[in-house]
């Protein structure tokens, strides 16, 4: 059977990336999946190699000599040079296979600053020149990012699958000619993995509220302090007015500077009812989230773990992807579960959402289950390309 190639995978330091790959595997359990990764050793640490073959997406230059100097000059002064890009992405491009479907693990990479969109336009163009079918999967693209250059790139994909309706409308209204579909993020189909929670007795002895938070990016950094203050006020209210325990849940752990742990340690209060859960595989964290009474989350994919586990989830974060997913899942009732981080100067936003849920705990899981069934759109569309 033909296989699926996933590229653009930034590595499992962001467990959202890991969750997408696990979700793709759940959608296509009978297919061989080849993963081109920018952090293959970390992906092996979190055992993605048990469900797919992992290869490096970029070529590492020689540690010494003329070649390294030459590549350093190209990288610094000519970042868009095609010879440089051909060399950089040669592990992916030189071994391209026309019998396979090439899937870009898109997420919100087209919203990132820098050259992300340019790089993927180049890769897409080179793959298409080789007669390969390409899919932009699970994308979020802000309207402001859909430039003429991006439209040309989007028109070069064989298929585009957006993960929320705001992006779907943005792309369709931009005049893109490629077929565009709307389906849940692949991570909605990730299967939770049971794990030992004996070191966290609160999960057995009390009801637990999970909280995820971390550094902000994509121009939202200025709102980070307001969001943290909102969370502190909410935490103090929970500890002073309820019997719930609080589990602080990490999800992104790129580096010393870019890690959720920095924020979670700042939020931690010296209380027997509050603790930080150690970093886990994405499917194990989904199991932990499923044990929570309520989840308050910044990161999109830990929110997805909460929603798909039918754990009541309050989403805070980046407006397009967070708001779009929240509206698609909860419909007209979405405001009960959504906090726009650009509005967190109002200090009681998160606390009031929690109070509202505790006073009105009804949670329509049938709507969520119906929404997740739409994951079949991804399966049917990509299998259709494979068998054309």
Short mmCIF file of C-alpha atoms in Angstrom, two decimals:
data_model
loop_
_atom_site.label_atom_id
_atom_site.label_comp_id
_atom_site.label_asym_id
_atom_site.label_seq_id
_atom_site.Cartn_x
_atom_site.Cartn_y
_atom_site.Cartn_z
CA UNK A 1 0.00 0.00 0.00
CA UNK A 2 1.23 3.50 -0.82
CA UNK A 3 2.57 5.51 2.05
CA UNK A 4 2.22 8.97 3.51
CA UNK A 5 5.13 11.36 4.00
CA UNK A 6 4.76 14.02 6.70
CA UNK A 7 7.17 16.96 6.60
CA UNK A 8 7.53 20.30 8.36
CA UNK A 9 7.54 18.56 11.74
CA UNK A 10 9.29 20.85 14.22
CA UNK A 11 9.85 18.16 16.84
CA UNK A 12 8.15 16.86 19.94
CA UNK A 13 9.54 19.57 22.23
CA UNK A 14 6.21 21.06 21.23
CA UNK A 15 3.91 18.19 22.08
CA UNK A 16 1.33 19.64 19.73
CA UNK A 17 3.57 18.54 16.87
CA UNK A 18 3.76 15.10 18.44
CA UNK A 19 -0.03 15.03 18.85
CA UNK A 20 -0.55 15.80 15.15
CA UNK A 21 1.67 12.90 14.10
CA UNK A 22 -0.05 10.54 16.53
CA UNK A 23 -3.36 11.76 15.18
CA UNK A 24 -2.32 11.12 11.58
CA UNK A 25 -1.26 7.62 12.59
CA UNK A 26 -4.67 7.05 14.21
CA UNK A 27 -6.41 8.18 11.02
CA UNK A 28 -4.20 6.01 8.80
CA UNK A 29 -3.23 3.01 10.98
CA UNK A 30 -2.63 0.73 7.99
CA UNK A 31 -0.32 3.06 6.11
CA UNK A 32 3.44 3.38 6.34
CA UNK A 33 4.22 6.89 7.56
CA UNK A 34 7.57 8.54 6.90
CA UNK A 35 8.22 11.57 9.11
CA UNK A 36 10.75 14.23 8.10
CA UNK A 37 11.64 15.95 11.35
CA UNK A 38 13.68 18.96 12.42
CA UNK A 39 14.37 17.27 15.78
CA UNK A 40 14.52 13.54 15.20
CA UNK A 41 16.34 12.64 18.43
CA UNK A 42 13.66 14.26 20.56
CA UNK A 43 10.98 12.48 18.52
CA UNK A 44 12.66 9.17 19.31
CA UNK A 45 12.80 10.14 22.98
CA UNK A 46 9.01 10.44 22.93
CA UNK A 47 8.72 7.22 20.90
CA UNK A 48 7.33 8.48 17.61
CA UNK A 49 9.68 5.98 15.98
CA UNK A 50 7.30 3.25 17.17
CA UNK A 51 4.58 4.49 14.83
CA UNK A 52 6.54 5.93 11.89
CA UNK A 53 9.96 6.04 10.25
CA UNK A 54 11.84 9.21 11.20
CA UNK A 55 14.39 10.95 8.98
CA UNK A 56 16.04 14.37 9.25
CA UNK A 57 14.37 17.04 7.15
CA UNK A 58 17.44 19.23 6.74
CA UNK A 59 21.06 18.52 5.89
CA UNK A 60 23.63 19.30 8.53
CA UNK A 61 26.78 20.94 7.14
CA UNK A 62 30.21 19.50 7.80
CA UNK A 63 31.55 20.60 11.21
CA UNK A 64 34.71 22.08 9.70
CA UNK A 65 36.17 23.21 6.40
CA UNK A 66 35.28 25.23 3.32
CA UNK A 67 31.78 23.74 2.99
CA UNK A 68 30.77 24.96 6.43
CA UNK A 69 32.10 28.47 5.75
CA UNK A 70 30.29 28.56 2.41
CA UNK A 71 27.00 27.45 3.97
CA UNK A 72 27.38 29.94 6.82
CA UNK A 73 27.73 32.80 4.30
CA UNK A 74 24.65 31.61 2.38
CA UNK A 75 22.59 31.23 5.55
CA UNK A 76 23.50 34.67 6.87
CA UNK A 77 23.48 36.81 3.74
CA UNK A 78 21.41 34.85 1.19
CA UNK A 79 18.70 33.00 3.19
CA UNK A 80 16.36 32.70 0.19
CA UNK A 81 19.03 31.53 -2.26
CA UNK A 82 17.70 28.46 -4.10
CA UNK A 83 21.04 26.65 -4.01
CA UNK A 84 21.06 27.15 -0.27
CA UNK A 85 17.49 25.84 0.06
CA UNK A 86 18.17 22.90 -2.24
CA UNK A 87 21.10 21.91 -0.05
CA UNK A 88 19.25 22.56 3.20
CA UNK A 89 16.22 20.43 2.32
CA UNK A 90 18.07 17.84 0.23
CA UNK A 91 17.23 14.90 2.56
CA UNK A 92 13.55 15.50 1.79
CA UNK A 93 13.75 16.58 -1.85
CA UNK A 94 16.39 14.21 -3.23
CA UNK A 95 14.49 11.15 -2.06
CA UNK A 96 11.02 12.29 -3.12
CA UNK A 97 8.73 9.42 -4.13
CA UNK A 98 5.88 9.99 -6.61
CA UNK A 99 4.01 6.99 -5.21
CA UNK A 100 3.48 8.72 -1.87
CA UNK A 101 1.35 11.65 -0.72
CA UNK A 102 3.39 14.46 0.87
CA UNK A 103 1.60 16.11 3.79
CA UNK A 104 2.81 19.36 5.33
CA UNK A 105 2.17 19.36 9.08
CA UNK A 106 0.94 22.90 8.76
CA UNK A 107 -0.54 24.01 12.07
CA UNK A 108 -0.05 27.76 12.26
CA UNK A 109 3.38 27.80 10.62
CA UNK A 110 2.12 30.19 7.95
CA UNK A 111 1.46 32.68 10.78
CA UNK A 112 5.01 32.53 12.12
CA UNK A 113 7.36 35.48 11.56
CA UNK A 114 10.40 34.93 9.39
CA UNK A 115 10.76 32.70 6.36
CA UNK A 116 8.54 29.73 7.26
CA UNK A 117 5.99 30.40 4.51
CA UNK A 118 8.76 31.02 1.97
CA UNK A 119 10.52 27.75 2.84
CA UNK A 120 7.35 25.70 2.52
CA UNK A 121 6.43 27.40 -0.75
CA UNK A 122 9.85 26.40 -2.08
CA UNK A 123 9.47 22.78 -0.92
CA UNK A 124 5.94 22.59 -2.29
CA UNK A 125 7.11 23.91 -5.66
CA UNK A 126 10.01 21.45 -5.87
CA UNK A 127 7.79 18.50 -4.95
CA UNK A 128 5.16 19.48 -7.49
CA UNK A 129 7.85 19.74 -10.20
CA UNK A 130 8.56 16.07 -9.49
CA UNK A 131 4.92 15.19 -10.07
CA UNK A 132 4.17 14.63 -6.37
CA UNK A 133 0.80 15.37 -4.79
CA UNK A 134 1.02 17.67 -1.77
CA UNK A 135 -1.45 18.37 1.01
CA UNK A 136 -1.51 21.36 3.37
CA UNK A 137 -3.01 19.69 6.44
CA UNK A 138 -4.57 21.19 9.55
CA UNK A 139 -3.61 24.77 8.74
CA UNK A 140 -4.45 28.04 10.43
CA UNK A 141 -3.67 31.15 8.38
CA UNK A 142 -4.58 34.65 9.53
CA UNK A 143 -6.21 36.82 6.87
CA UNK A 144 -3.33 39.31 7.05
CA UNK A 145 -0.87 36.56 6.10
CA UNK A 146 -2.62 35.64 2.83
CA UNK A 147 -0.50 37.74 0.46
CA UNK A 148 -0.27 37.35 -3.31
CA UNK A 149 2.82 35.18 -2.79
CA UNK A 150 0.99 32.94 -0.32
CA UNK A 151 -2.00 32.62 -2.71
CA UNK A 152 0.37 31.44 -5.46
CA UNK A 153 1.80 28.88 -3.06
CA UNK A 154 -1.64 27.70 -1.91
CA UNK A 155 -2.69 27.28 -5.54
CA UNK A 156 0.21 24.89 -5.98
CA UNK A 157 -1.00 22.34 -3.41
CA UNK A 158 -3.08 19.38 -4.52
CA UNK A 159 -5.37 19.80 -1.52
CA UNK A 160 -5.79 22.14 1.46
CA UNK A 161 -7.44 20.98 4.69
CA UNK A 162 -8.05 23.73 7.23
CA UNK A 163 -8.61 22.96 10.91
CA UNK A 164 -11.13 25.71 11.72
CA UNK A 165 -13.75 27.70 9.86
CA UNK A 166 -12.09 31.13 10.20
CA UNK A 167 -9.11 29.96 8.14
CA UNK A 168 -11.41 28.10 5.75
CA UNK A 169 -13.23 31.34 4.96
CA UNK A 170 -9.98 33.32 4.79
CA UNK A 171 -8.58 30.98 2.13
CA UNK A 172 -11.78 30.50 0.14
CA UNK A 173 -12.39 34.26 0.02
CA UNK A 174 -8.81 34.91 -1.13
CA UNK A 175 -9.55 33.38 -4.53
CA UNK A 176 -7.45 30.23 -4.10
CA UNK A 177 -8.24 27.66 -6.82
CA UNK A 178 -7.04 24.55 -4.94
CA UNK A 179 -9.74 22.39 -3.36
CA UNK A 180 -10.20 23.53 0.24
CA UNK A 181 -11.81 21.37 2.94
CA UNK A 182 -12.66 21.95 6.59
CA UNK A 183 -11.96 19.19 9.13
CA UNK A 184 -10.89 18.86 12.78
CA UNK A 185 -7.19 19.06 13.58
CA UNK A 186 -5.69 15.55 13.21
CA UNK A 187 -4.79 15.60 16.92
CA UNK A 188 -8.49 15.17 17.76
CA UNK A 189 -8.06 11.52 16.78
CA UNK A 190 -4.99 10.85 18.99
CA UNK A 191 -5.65 7.87 21.27
CA UNK A 192 -4.85 8.52 24.96
CA UNK A 193 -2.26 6.28 26.63
CA UNK A 194 -2.85 5.25 30.22
CA UNK A 195 0.04 6.15 32.54
CA UNK A 196 0.92 5.78 36.21
CA UNK A 197 -0.31 8.72 38.30
CA UNK A 198 0.58 7.30 41.71
CA UNK A 199 3.03 10.15 42.36
CA UNK A 200 0.09 12.57 42.05
CA UNK A 201 -2.39 11.28 44.69
CA UNK A 202 -4.67 14.26 44.09
CA UNK A 203 -6.07 12.47 41.02
CA UNK A 204 -7.35 9.72 43.31
CA UNK A 205 -8.23 11.76 46.40
CA UNK A 206 -9.72 14.98 45.01
CA UNK A 207 -11.18 16.53 41.90
CA UNK A 208 -8.51 18.30 39.86
CA UNK A 209 -8.52 21.41 37.69
CA UNK A 210 -5.76 21.33 35.06
CA UNK A 211 -4.07 24.56 34.02
CA UNK A 212 -1.69 24.98 31.09
CA UNK A 213 0.16 28.22 30.36
CA UNK A 214 3.45 29.38 28.89
CA UNK A 215 5.24 31.98 26.80
CA UNK A 216 3.33 33.76 24.05
CA UNK A 217 4.46 34.32 20.47
CA UNK A 218 3.27 35.63 17.07
CA UNK A 219 2.97 39.21 18.31
CA UNK A 220 1.01 38.33 21.44
CA UNK A 221 3.95 38.61 23.83
CA UNK A 222 2.69 41.93 25.19
CA UNK A 223 -0.35 40.16 26.65
CA UNK A 224 1.64 37.54 28.58
CA UNK A 225 1.76 39.46 31.87
CA UNK A 226 -1.98 40.12 31.82
CA UNK A 227 -2.76 36.47 31.12
CA UNK A 228 -0.51 35.30 33.98
CA UNK A 229 -2.16 37.75 36.37
CA UNK A 230 -5.56 36.43 35.29
CA UNK A 231 -4.42 32.90 36.03
CA UNK A 232 -2.99 33.88 39.43
CA UNK A 233 -6.30 35.43 40.45
CA UNK A 234 -8.14 32.31 39.26
CA UNK A 235 -5.76 30.01 41.16
CA UNK A 236 -6.15 31.97 44.39
CA UNK A 237 -9.93 31.82 44.04
CA UNK A 238 -9.88 28.04 43.48
CA UNK A 239 -7.67 27.41 46.51
CA UNK A 240 -9.64 29.77 48.78
CA UNK A 241 -13.17 28.87 47.71
CA UNK A 242 -13.19 25.23 46.58
CA UNK A 243 -11.75 21.84 47.49
CA UNK A 244 -10.24 21.26 44.04
CA UNK A 245 -6.57 20.48 43.55
CA UNK A 246 -4.69 22.20 40.71
CA UNK A 247 -2.41 20.37 38.29
CA UNK A 248 -0.09 22.60 36.24
CA UNK A 249 0.43 20.92 32.86
CA UNK A 250 3.43 21.62 30.58
CA UNK A 251 3.02 21.25 26.83
CA UNK A 252 5.87 23.12 25.11
CA UNK A 253 9.45 22.66 26.24
CA UNK A 254 11.65 23.99 23.43
CA UNK A 255 14.52 25.36 25.48
CA UNK A 256 15.43 27.05 28.76
CA UNK A 257 13.88 30.30 27.54
CA UNK A 258 10.97 28.91 25.53
CA UNK A 259 9.37 26.47 27.90
CA UNK A 260 6.03 26.33 29.66
CA UNK A 261 7.86 25.39 32.86
CA UNK A 262 9.00 28.98 33.42
CA UNK A 263 5.42 30.23 33.54
CA UNK A 264 4.12 27.23 35.50
CA UNK A 265 6.81 27.69 38.19
CA UNK A 266 5.80 31.34 38.49
CA UNK A 267 2.19 30.29 38.99
CA UNK A 268 2.99 27.58 41.55
CA UNK A 269 1.88 28.34 45.10
CA UNK A 270 3.20 26.48 48.14
CA UNK A 271 0.09 24.40 48.70
CA UNK A 272 -0.52 20.68 49.13
CA UNK A 273 -3.31 21.08 46.61
CA UNK A 274 -1.14 22.39 43.79
CA UNK A 275 1.58 20.64 41.79
CA UNK A 276 3.37 20.55 38.43
CA UNK A 277 3.04 17.40 36.34
CA UNK A 278 6.28 16.28 34.71
CA UNK A 279 6.63 16.42 30.93
CA UNK A 280 4.93 13.45 29.24
CA UNK A 281 4.23 12.06 25.80
CA UNK A 282 1.28 13.82 24.19
CA UNK A 283 -0.97 10.76 24.42
CA UNK A 284 -0.11 10.29 28.10
CA UNK A 285 -0.89 13.95 28.79
CA UNK A 286 -4.22 13.43 27.06
CA UNK A 287 -4.94 10.63 29.54
CA UNK A 288 -4.02 12.96 32.43
CA UNK A 289 -6.25 15.70 31.03
CA UNK A 290 -9.11 13.19 30.83
CA UNK A 291 -8.83 12.80 34.62
CA UNK A 292 -9.42 16.52 35.21
CA UNK A 293 -12.75 18.05 36.24
CA UNK A 294 -11.95 21.13 34.17
CA UNK A 295 -9.06 22.25 31.95
CA UNK A 296 -7.87 25.83 31.42
CA UNK A 297 -5.35 25.84 28.58
CA UNK A 298 -3.25 28.18 26.48
CA UNK A 299 -1.75 25.64 24.06
CA UNK A 300 -4.03 24.61 21.21
CA UNK A 301 -3.23 20.92 21.28
CA UNK A 302 -3.59 20.39 25.00
CA UNK A 303 -6.96 22.13 24.56
CA UNK A 304 -7.72 19.62 21.82
CA UNK A 305 -6.79 16.79 24.20
CA UNK A 306 -9.26 18.21 26.70
CA UNK A 307 -12.10 18.68 24.23
CA UNK A 308 -11.64 15.28 22.57
CA UNK A 309 -11.59 13.65 26.03
CA UNK A 310 -14.90 15.40 26.75
CA UNK A 311 -13.21 17.27 29.59
CA UNK A 312 -14.80 20.71 29.94
CA UNK A 313 -12.13 23.04 28.54
CA UNK A 314 -11.65 26.80 28.73
CA UNK A 315 -9.47 27.89 25.82
CA UNK A 316 -7.22 30.93 26.14
CA UNK A 317 -4.85 32.01 23.45
CA UNK A 318 -4.25 33.07 19.88
CA UNK A 319 -7.43 34.40 18.38
CA UNK A 320 -7.74 32.77 14.94
CA UNK A 321 -7.01 29.14 15.78
CA UNK A 322 -8.40 29.23 19.32
CA UNK A 323 -11.55 31.14 18.49
CA UNK A 324 -12.11 29.19 15.26
CA UNK A 325 -11.83 25.78 16.93
CA UNK A 326 -13.94 26.91 19.88
CA UNK A 327 -16.72 28.19 17.60
CA UNK A 328 -16.63 25.07 15.44
CA UNK A 329 -16.88 22.73 18.43
CA UNK A 330 -19.29 24.61 20.70
CA UNK A 331 -21.29 26.67 18.22
CA UNK A 332 -23.34 29.52 19.65
CA UNK A 333 -22.31 28.50 23.18
CA UNK A 334 -18.59 29.04 22.49
CA UNK A 335 -18.20 32.13 24.71
CA UNK A 336 -18.61 29.94 27.79
CA UNK A 337 -15.31 28.26 26.90
CA UNK A 338 -13.26 31.05 25.29
CA UNK A 339 -10.92 33.71 26.72
CA UNK A 340 -9.33 36.10 24.22
CA UNK A 341 -5.83 36.87 25.51
CA UNK A 342 -6.00 40.33 23.95
CA UNK A 343 -8.73 41.16 26.47
CA UNK A 344 -7.02 39.89 29.63
CA UNK A 345 -6.44 43.36 31.02
CA UNK A 346 -9.77 42.61 32.65
CA UNK A 347 -8.23 40.68 35.54
CA UNK A 348 -11.13 38.38 36.44
CA UNK A 349 -11.82 36.90 33.01
CA UNK A 350 -10.47 33.40 33.68
CA UNK A 351 -11.79 33.30 37.25
CA UNK A 352 -15.27 34.25 36.07
CA UNK A 353 -15.22 31.57 33.34
CA UNK A 354 -14.35 28.98 35.99
CA UNK A 355 -17.07 30.20 38.35
CA UNK A 356 -19.59 30.18 35.51
CA UNK A 357 -18.74 26.58 34.66
CA UNK A 358 -18.91 25.41 38.28
CA UNK A 359 -22.31 27.08 38.64
CA UNK A 360 -23.52 25.80 35.25
CA UNK A 361 -21.64 22.50 34.72
CA UNK A 362 -23.77 21.20 31.86
CA UNK A 363 -21.47 19.99 29.09
CA UNK A 364 -22.88 18.71 25.79
CA UNK A 365 -20.52 15.84 24.93
CA UNK A 366 -22.76 14.70 22.06
CA UNK A 367 -21.84 17.86 20.13
CA UNK A 368 -18.13 17.10 20.60
CA UNK A 369 -18.48 13.48 19.52
CA UNK A 370 -20.37 14.55 16.40
CA UNK A 371 -17.69 17.13 15.61
CA UNK A 372 -14.85 14.59 15.93
CA UNK A 373 -16.57 12.29 13.42
CA UNK A 374 -15.65 14.88 10.78
CA UNK A 375 -12.05 13.60 11.03
CA UNK A 376 -13.19 11.14 8.32
CA UNK A 377 -12.98 14.07 5.89
CA UNK A 378 -9.18 13.90 6.20
CA UNK A 379 -9.08 10.14 5.68
CA UNK A 380 -11.38 10.16 2.67
CA UNK A 381 -9.72 13.13 0.98
CA UNK A 382 -6.12 11.89 1.27
CA UNK A 383 -7.06 8.33 0.31
CA UNK A 384 -8.83 9.82 -2.69
CA UNK A 385 -5.57 11.46 -3.78
CA UNK A 386 -3.66 8.23 -3.23
CA UNK A 387 -5.98 6.28 -5.47
CA UNK A 388 -6.36 8.84 -8.29
#
